[in-house]
mmCIF file of C-alpha atoms in Angstrom:
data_model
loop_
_atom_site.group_PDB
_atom_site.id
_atom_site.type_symbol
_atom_site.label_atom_id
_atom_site.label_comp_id
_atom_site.label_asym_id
_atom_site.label_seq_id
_atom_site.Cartn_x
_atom_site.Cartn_y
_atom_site.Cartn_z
ATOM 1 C CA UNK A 1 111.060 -58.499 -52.979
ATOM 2 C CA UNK A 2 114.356 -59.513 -54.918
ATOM 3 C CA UNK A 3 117.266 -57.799 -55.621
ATOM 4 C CA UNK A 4 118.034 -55.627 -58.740
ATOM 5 C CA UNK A 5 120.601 -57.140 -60.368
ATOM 6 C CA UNK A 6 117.969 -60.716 -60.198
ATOM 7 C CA UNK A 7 114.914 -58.540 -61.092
ATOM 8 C CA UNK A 8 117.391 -56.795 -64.376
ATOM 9 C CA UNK A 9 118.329 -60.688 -64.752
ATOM 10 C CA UNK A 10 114.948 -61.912 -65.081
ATOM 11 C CA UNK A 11 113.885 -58.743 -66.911
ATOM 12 C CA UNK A 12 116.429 -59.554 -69.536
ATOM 13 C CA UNK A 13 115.669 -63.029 -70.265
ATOM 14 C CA UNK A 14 111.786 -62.522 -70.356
ATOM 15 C CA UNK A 15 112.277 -60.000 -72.789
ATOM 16 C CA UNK A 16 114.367 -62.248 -75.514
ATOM 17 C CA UNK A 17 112.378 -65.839 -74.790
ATOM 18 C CA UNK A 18 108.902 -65.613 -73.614
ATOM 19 C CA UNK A 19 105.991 -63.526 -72.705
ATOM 20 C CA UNK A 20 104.858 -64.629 -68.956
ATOM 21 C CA UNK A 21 101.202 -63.609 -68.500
ATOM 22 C CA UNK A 22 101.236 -63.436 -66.592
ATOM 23 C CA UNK A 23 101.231 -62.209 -66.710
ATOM 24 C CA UNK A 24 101.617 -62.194 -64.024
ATOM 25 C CA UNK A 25 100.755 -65.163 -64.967
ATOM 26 C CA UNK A 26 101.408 -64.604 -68.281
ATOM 27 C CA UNK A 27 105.539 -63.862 -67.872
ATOM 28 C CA UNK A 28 105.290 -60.848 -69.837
ATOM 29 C CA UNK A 29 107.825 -59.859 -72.277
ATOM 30 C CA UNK A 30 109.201 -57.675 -69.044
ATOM 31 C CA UNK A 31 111.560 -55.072 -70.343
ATOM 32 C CA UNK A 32 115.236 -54.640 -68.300
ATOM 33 C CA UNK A 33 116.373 -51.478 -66.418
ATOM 34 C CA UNK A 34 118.036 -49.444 -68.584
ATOM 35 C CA UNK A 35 118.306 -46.484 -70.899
ATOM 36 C CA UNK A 36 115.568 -45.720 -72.780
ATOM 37 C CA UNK A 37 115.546 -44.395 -76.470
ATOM 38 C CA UNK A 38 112.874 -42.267 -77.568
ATOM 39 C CA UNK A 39 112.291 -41.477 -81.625
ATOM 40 C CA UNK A 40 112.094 -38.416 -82.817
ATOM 41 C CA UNK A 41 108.718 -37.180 -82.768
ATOM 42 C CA UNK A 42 107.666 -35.765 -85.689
ATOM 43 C CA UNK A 43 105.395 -32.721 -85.203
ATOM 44 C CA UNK A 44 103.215 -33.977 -88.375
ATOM 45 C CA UNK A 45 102.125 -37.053 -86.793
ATOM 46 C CA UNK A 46 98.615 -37.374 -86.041
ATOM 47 C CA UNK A 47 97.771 -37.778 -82.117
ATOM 48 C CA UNK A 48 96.768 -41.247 -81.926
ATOM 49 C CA UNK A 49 93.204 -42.062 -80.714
ATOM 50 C CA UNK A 50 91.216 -41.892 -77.622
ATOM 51 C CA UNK A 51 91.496 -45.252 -75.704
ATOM 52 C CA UNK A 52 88.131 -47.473 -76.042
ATOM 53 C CA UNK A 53 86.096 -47.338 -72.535
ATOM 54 C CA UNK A 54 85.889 -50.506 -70.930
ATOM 55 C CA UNK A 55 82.575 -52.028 -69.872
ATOM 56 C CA UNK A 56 81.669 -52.411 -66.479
ATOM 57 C CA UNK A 57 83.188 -55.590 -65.620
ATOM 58 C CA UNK A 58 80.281 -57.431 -63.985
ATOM 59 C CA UNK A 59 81.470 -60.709 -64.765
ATOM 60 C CA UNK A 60 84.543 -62.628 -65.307
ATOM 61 C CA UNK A 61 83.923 -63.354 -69.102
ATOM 62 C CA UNK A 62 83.693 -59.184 -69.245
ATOM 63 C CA UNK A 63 87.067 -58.736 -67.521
ATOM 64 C CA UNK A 64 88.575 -61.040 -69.402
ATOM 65 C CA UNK A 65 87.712 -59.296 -72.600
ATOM 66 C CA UNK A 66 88.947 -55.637 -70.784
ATOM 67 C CA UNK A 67 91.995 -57.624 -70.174
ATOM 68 C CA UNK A 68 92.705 -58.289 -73.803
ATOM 69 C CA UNK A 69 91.391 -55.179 -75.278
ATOM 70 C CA UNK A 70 93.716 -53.477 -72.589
ATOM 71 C CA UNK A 71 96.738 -55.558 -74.225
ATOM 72 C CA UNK A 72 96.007 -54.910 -77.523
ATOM 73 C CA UNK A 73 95.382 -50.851 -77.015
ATOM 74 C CA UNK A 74 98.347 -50.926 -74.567
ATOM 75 C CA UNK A 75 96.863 -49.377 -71.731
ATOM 76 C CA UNK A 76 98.317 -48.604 -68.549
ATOM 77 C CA UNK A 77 96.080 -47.066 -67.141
ATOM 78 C CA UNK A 78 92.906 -49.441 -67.505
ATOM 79 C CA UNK A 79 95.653 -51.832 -66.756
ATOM 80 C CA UNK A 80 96.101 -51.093 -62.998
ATOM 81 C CA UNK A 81 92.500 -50.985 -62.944
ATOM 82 C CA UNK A 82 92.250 -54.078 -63.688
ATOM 83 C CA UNK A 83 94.511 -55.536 -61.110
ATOM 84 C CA UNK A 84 93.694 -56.369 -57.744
ATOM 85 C CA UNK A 85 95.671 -55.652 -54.937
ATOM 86 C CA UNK A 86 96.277 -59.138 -53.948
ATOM 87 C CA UNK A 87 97.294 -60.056 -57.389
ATOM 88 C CA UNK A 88 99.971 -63.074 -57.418
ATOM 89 C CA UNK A 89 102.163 -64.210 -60.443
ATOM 90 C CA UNK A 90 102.474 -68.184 -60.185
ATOM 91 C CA UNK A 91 106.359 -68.368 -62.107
ATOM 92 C CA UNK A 92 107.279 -71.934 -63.503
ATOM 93 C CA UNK A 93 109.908 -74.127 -62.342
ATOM 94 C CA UNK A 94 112.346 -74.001 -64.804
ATOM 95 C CA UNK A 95 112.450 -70.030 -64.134
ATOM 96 C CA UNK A 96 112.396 -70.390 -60.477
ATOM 97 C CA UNK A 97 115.132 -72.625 -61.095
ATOM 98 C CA UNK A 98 117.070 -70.473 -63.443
ATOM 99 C CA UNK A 99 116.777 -67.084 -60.788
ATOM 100 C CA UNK A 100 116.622 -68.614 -57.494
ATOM 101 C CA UNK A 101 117.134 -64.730 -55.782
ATOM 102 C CA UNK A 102 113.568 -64.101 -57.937
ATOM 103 C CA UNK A 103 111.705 -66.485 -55.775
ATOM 104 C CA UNK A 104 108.158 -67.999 -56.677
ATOM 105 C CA UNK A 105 105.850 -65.302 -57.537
ATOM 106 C CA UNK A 106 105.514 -61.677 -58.398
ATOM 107 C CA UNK A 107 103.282 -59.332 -56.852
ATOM 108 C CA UNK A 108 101.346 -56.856 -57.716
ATOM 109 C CA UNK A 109 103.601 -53.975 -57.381
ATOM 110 C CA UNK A 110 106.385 -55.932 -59.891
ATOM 111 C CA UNK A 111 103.802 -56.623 -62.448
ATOM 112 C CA UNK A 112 102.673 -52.942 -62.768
ATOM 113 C CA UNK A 113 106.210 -51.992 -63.193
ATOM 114 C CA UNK A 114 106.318 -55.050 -65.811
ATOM 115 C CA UNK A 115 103.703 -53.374 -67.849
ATOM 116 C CA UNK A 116 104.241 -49.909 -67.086
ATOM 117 C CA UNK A 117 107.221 -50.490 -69.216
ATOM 118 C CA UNK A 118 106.339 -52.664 -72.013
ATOM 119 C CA UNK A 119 103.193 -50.847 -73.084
ATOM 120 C CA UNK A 120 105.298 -47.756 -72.959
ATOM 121 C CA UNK A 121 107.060 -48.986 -76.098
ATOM 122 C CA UNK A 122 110.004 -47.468 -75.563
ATOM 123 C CA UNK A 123 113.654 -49.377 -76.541
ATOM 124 C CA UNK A 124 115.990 -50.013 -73.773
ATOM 125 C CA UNK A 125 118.998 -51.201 -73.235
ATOM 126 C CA UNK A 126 119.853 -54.494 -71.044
ATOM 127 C CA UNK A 127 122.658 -54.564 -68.301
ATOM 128 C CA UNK A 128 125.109 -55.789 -70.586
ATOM 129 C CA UNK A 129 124.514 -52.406 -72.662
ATOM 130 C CA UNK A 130 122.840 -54.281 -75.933
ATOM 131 C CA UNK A 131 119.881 -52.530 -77.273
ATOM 132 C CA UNK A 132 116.405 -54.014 -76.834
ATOM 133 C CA UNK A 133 113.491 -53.124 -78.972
ATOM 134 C CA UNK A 134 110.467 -51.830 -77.880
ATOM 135 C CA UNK A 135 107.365 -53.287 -78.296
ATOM 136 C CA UNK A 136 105.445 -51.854 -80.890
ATOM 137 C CA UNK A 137 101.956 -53.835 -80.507
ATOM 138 C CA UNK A 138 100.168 -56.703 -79.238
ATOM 139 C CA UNK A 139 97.857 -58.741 -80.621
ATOM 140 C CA UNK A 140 96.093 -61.844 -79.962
ATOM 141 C CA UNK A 141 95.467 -65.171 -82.227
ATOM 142 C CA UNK A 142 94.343 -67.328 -79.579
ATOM 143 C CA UNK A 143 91.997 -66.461 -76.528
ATOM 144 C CA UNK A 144 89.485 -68.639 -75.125
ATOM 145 C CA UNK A 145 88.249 -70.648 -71.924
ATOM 146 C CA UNK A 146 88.944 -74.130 -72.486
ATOM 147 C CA UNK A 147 86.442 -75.195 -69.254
ATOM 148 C CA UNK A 148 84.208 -72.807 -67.562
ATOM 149 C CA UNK A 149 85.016 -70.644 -64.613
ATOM 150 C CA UNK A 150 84.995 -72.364 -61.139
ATOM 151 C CA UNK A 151 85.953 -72.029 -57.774
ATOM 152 C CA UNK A 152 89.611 -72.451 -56.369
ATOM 153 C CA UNK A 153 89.593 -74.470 -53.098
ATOM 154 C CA UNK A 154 91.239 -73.204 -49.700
ATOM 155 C CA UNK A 155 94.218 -75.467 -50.301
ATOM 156 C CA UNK A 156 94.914 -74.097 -54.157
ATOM 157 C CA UNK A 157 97.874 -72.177 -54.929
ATOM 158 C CA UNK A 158 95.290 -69.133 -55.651
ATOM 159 C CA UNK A 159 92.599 -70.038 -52.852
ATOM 160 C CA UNK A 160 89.083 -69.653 -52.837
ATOM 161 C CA UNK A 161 89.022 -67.170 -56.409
ATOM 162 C CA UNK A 162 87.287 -67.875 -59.795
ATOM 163 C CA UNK A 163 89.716 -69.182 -62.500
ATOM 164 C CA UNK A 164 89.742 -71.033 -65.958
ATOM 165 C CA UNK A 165 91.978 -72.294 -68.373
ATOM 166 C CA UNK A 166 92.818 -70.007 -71.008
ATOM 167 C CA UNK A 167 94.498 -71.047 -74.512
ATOM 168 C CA UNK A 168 96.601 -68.584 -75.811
ATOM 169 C CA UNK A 169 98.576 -66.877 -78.016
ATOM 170 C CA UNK A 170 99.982 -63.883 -78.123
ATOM 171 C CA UNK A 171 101.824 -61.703 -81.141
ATOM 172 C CA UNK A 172 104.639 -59.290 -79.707
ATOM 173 C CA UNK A 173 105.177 -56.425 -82.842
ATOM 174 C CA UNK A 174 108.625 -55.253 -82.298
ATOM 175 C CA UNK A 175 108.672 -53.070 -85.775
ATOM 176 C CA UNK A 176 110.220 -53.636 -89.210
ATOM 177 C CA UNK A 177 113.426 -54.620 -88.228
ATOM 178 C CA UNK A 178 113.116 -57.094 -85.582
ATOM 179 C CA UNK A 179 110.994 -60.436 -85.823
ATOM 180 C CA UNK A 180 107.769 -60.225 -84.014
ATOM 181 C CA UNK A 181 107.575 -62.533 -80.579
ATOM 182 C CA UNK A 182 105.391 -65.580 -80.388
ATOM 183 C CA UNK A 183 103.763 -67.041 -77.525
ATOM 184 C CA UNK A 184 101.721 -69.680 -76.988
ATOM 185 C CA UNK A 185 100.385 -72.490 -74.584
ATOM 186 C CA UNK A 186 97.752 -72.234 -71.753
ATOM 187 C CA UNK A 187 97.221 -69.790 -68.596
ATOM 188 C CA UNK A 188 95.280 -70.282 -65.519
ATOM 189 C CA UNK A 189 93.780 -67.176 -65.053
ATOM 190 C CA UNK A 190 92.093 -66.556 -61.765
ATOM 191 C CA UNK A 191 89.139 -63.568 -60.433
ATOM 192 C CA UNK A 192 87.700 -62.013 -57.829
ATOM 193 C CA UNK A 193 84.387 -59.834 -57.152
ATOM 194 C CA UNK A 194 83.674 -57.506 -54.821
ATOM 195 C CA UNK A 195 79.916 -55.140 -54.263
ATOM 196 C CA UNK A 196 80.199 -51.426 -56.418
ATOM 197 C CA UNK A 197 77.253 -49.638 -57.039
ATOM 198 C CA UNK A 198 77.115 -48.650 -60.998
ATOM 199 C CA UNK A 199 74.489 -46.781 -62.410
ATOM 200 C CA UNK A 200 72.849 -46.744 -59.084
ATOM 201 C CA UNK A 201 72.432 -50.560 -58.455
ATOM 202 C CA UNK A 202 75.102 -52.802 -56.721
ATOM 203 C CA UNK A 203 77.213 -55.235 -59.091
ATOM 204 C CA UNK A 204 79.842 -57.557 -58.277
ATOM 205 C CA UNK A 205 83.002 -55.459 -59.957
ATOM 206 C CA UNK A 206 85.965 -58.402 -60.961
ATOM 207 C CA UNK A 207 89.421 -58.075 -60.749
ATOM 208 C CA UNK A 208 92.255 -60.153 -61.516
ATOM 209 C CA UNK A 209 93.962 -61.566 -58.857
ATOM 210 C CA UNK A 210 96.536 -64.458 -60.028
ATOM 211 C CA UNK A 211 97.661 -66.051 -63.103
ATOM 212 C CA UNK A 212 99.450 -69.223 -63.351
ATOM 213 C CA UNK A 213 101.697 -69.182 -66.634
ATOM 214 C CA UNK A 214 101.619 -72.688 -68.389
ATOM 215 C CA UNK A 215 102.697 -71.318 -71.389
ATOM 216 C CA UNK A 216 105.824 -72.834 -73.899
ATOM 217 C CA UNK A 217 108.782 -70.749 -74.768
ATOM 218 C CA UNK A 218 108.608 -68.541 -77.512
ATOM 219 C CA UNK A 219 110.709 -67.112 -80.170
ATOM 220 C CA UNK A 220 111.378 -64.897 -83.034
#
């Protein structure tokens, strides 16, 4: 576990460059500690819609598609689901370089806090007091397997798991006023299955457990 001031630090520069999938892999547009603004509510509005349910996900092409339907809805909740409790964030060099105090990965426990806040929406502001804006949606224009799923070796950074390449590309919606975030490039995703019973017979239920970000810098 790092410090605050590296974790507000890291926080911070996520949210203005790139989105790090992991998360988690991708490196998530993470939103800093902070203030947070919330608008005005306006008692008109219409409540917004039920969340979709997921499908049982008995395979890894099934989670996968959770996974982005979960971005794109912005769901916490089916988020943590999602996540298993071994979960590892592979960072790249050039941020382990940049935030030494971060150190190599994040856990599972950091990336929930990651997305906790950035599918909350809500504007912050960053340690230096400037005002960040929430995001406002995410959506995909790129998201596909470039090989098919296989199996880590003991020695691999994310042993013995299923994992793929993914190419991707993700849209960040930050509202009318602020340019929407861009990014792009490839993630190693990886997956893991363990016996549930569902509707009375025993699957294999997947999780993710690591993501290795590969993914350029973005902008907007």
């Amino acid at each position: 576990m790092f410090s605050g001031e590296a974790q507000d630090l890291l926080e911070d520069s996520v949210m203005k460059s790139k989105f790090f999938l992991l998360l988690a892999g991708f490196f998530l547009l993470i939103a800093p500690a902070g203030c947070i603004f919330s608008p005005d509510e306006d008692p008109g509005d219409t409540p917004p819609p039920p969340p979709p349910v997921m499908p049982f996900p008995g395979s890894p092409d099934v989670l996968m598609a959770n996974f982005q339907t979960i971005y794109e809805t912005m769901d916490n909740d089916e988020y943590r689901k999602i996540m298993h409790p071994d979960y590892l964030t592979i960072l790249q060099e050039d941020t382990i370089d940049e935030f030494p105090d971060v150190g190599t990965t994040l856990d599972v426990n950091e990336e929930l806090r990651i997305h906790e806040r950035m599918f909350s929406g809500d504007s912050v502001t960053d340690p230096n007091g400037d005002f960040v804006p929430g995001v406002a949606g995410i959506s995909f224009s790129k998201f596909r397997a470039l090989d098919a799923w296989a199996l880590s070796p003991g020695d691999d950074i994310i042993p013995n798991a299923e994992w793929a390449p993914f190419e991707v590309e993700f849209l960040f919606d930050r509202g009318q006023e602020f340019s929407t975030l861009s990014v792009k490039g490839t993630i190693k995703f990886y997956v893991t299955s363990r016996d549930s019973t569902h509707l009375g017979s025993v699957k294999q239920y997947y999780q993710m457990i690591g993501q290795v970000d590969l993914t350029e810098d973005g902008g907007g």
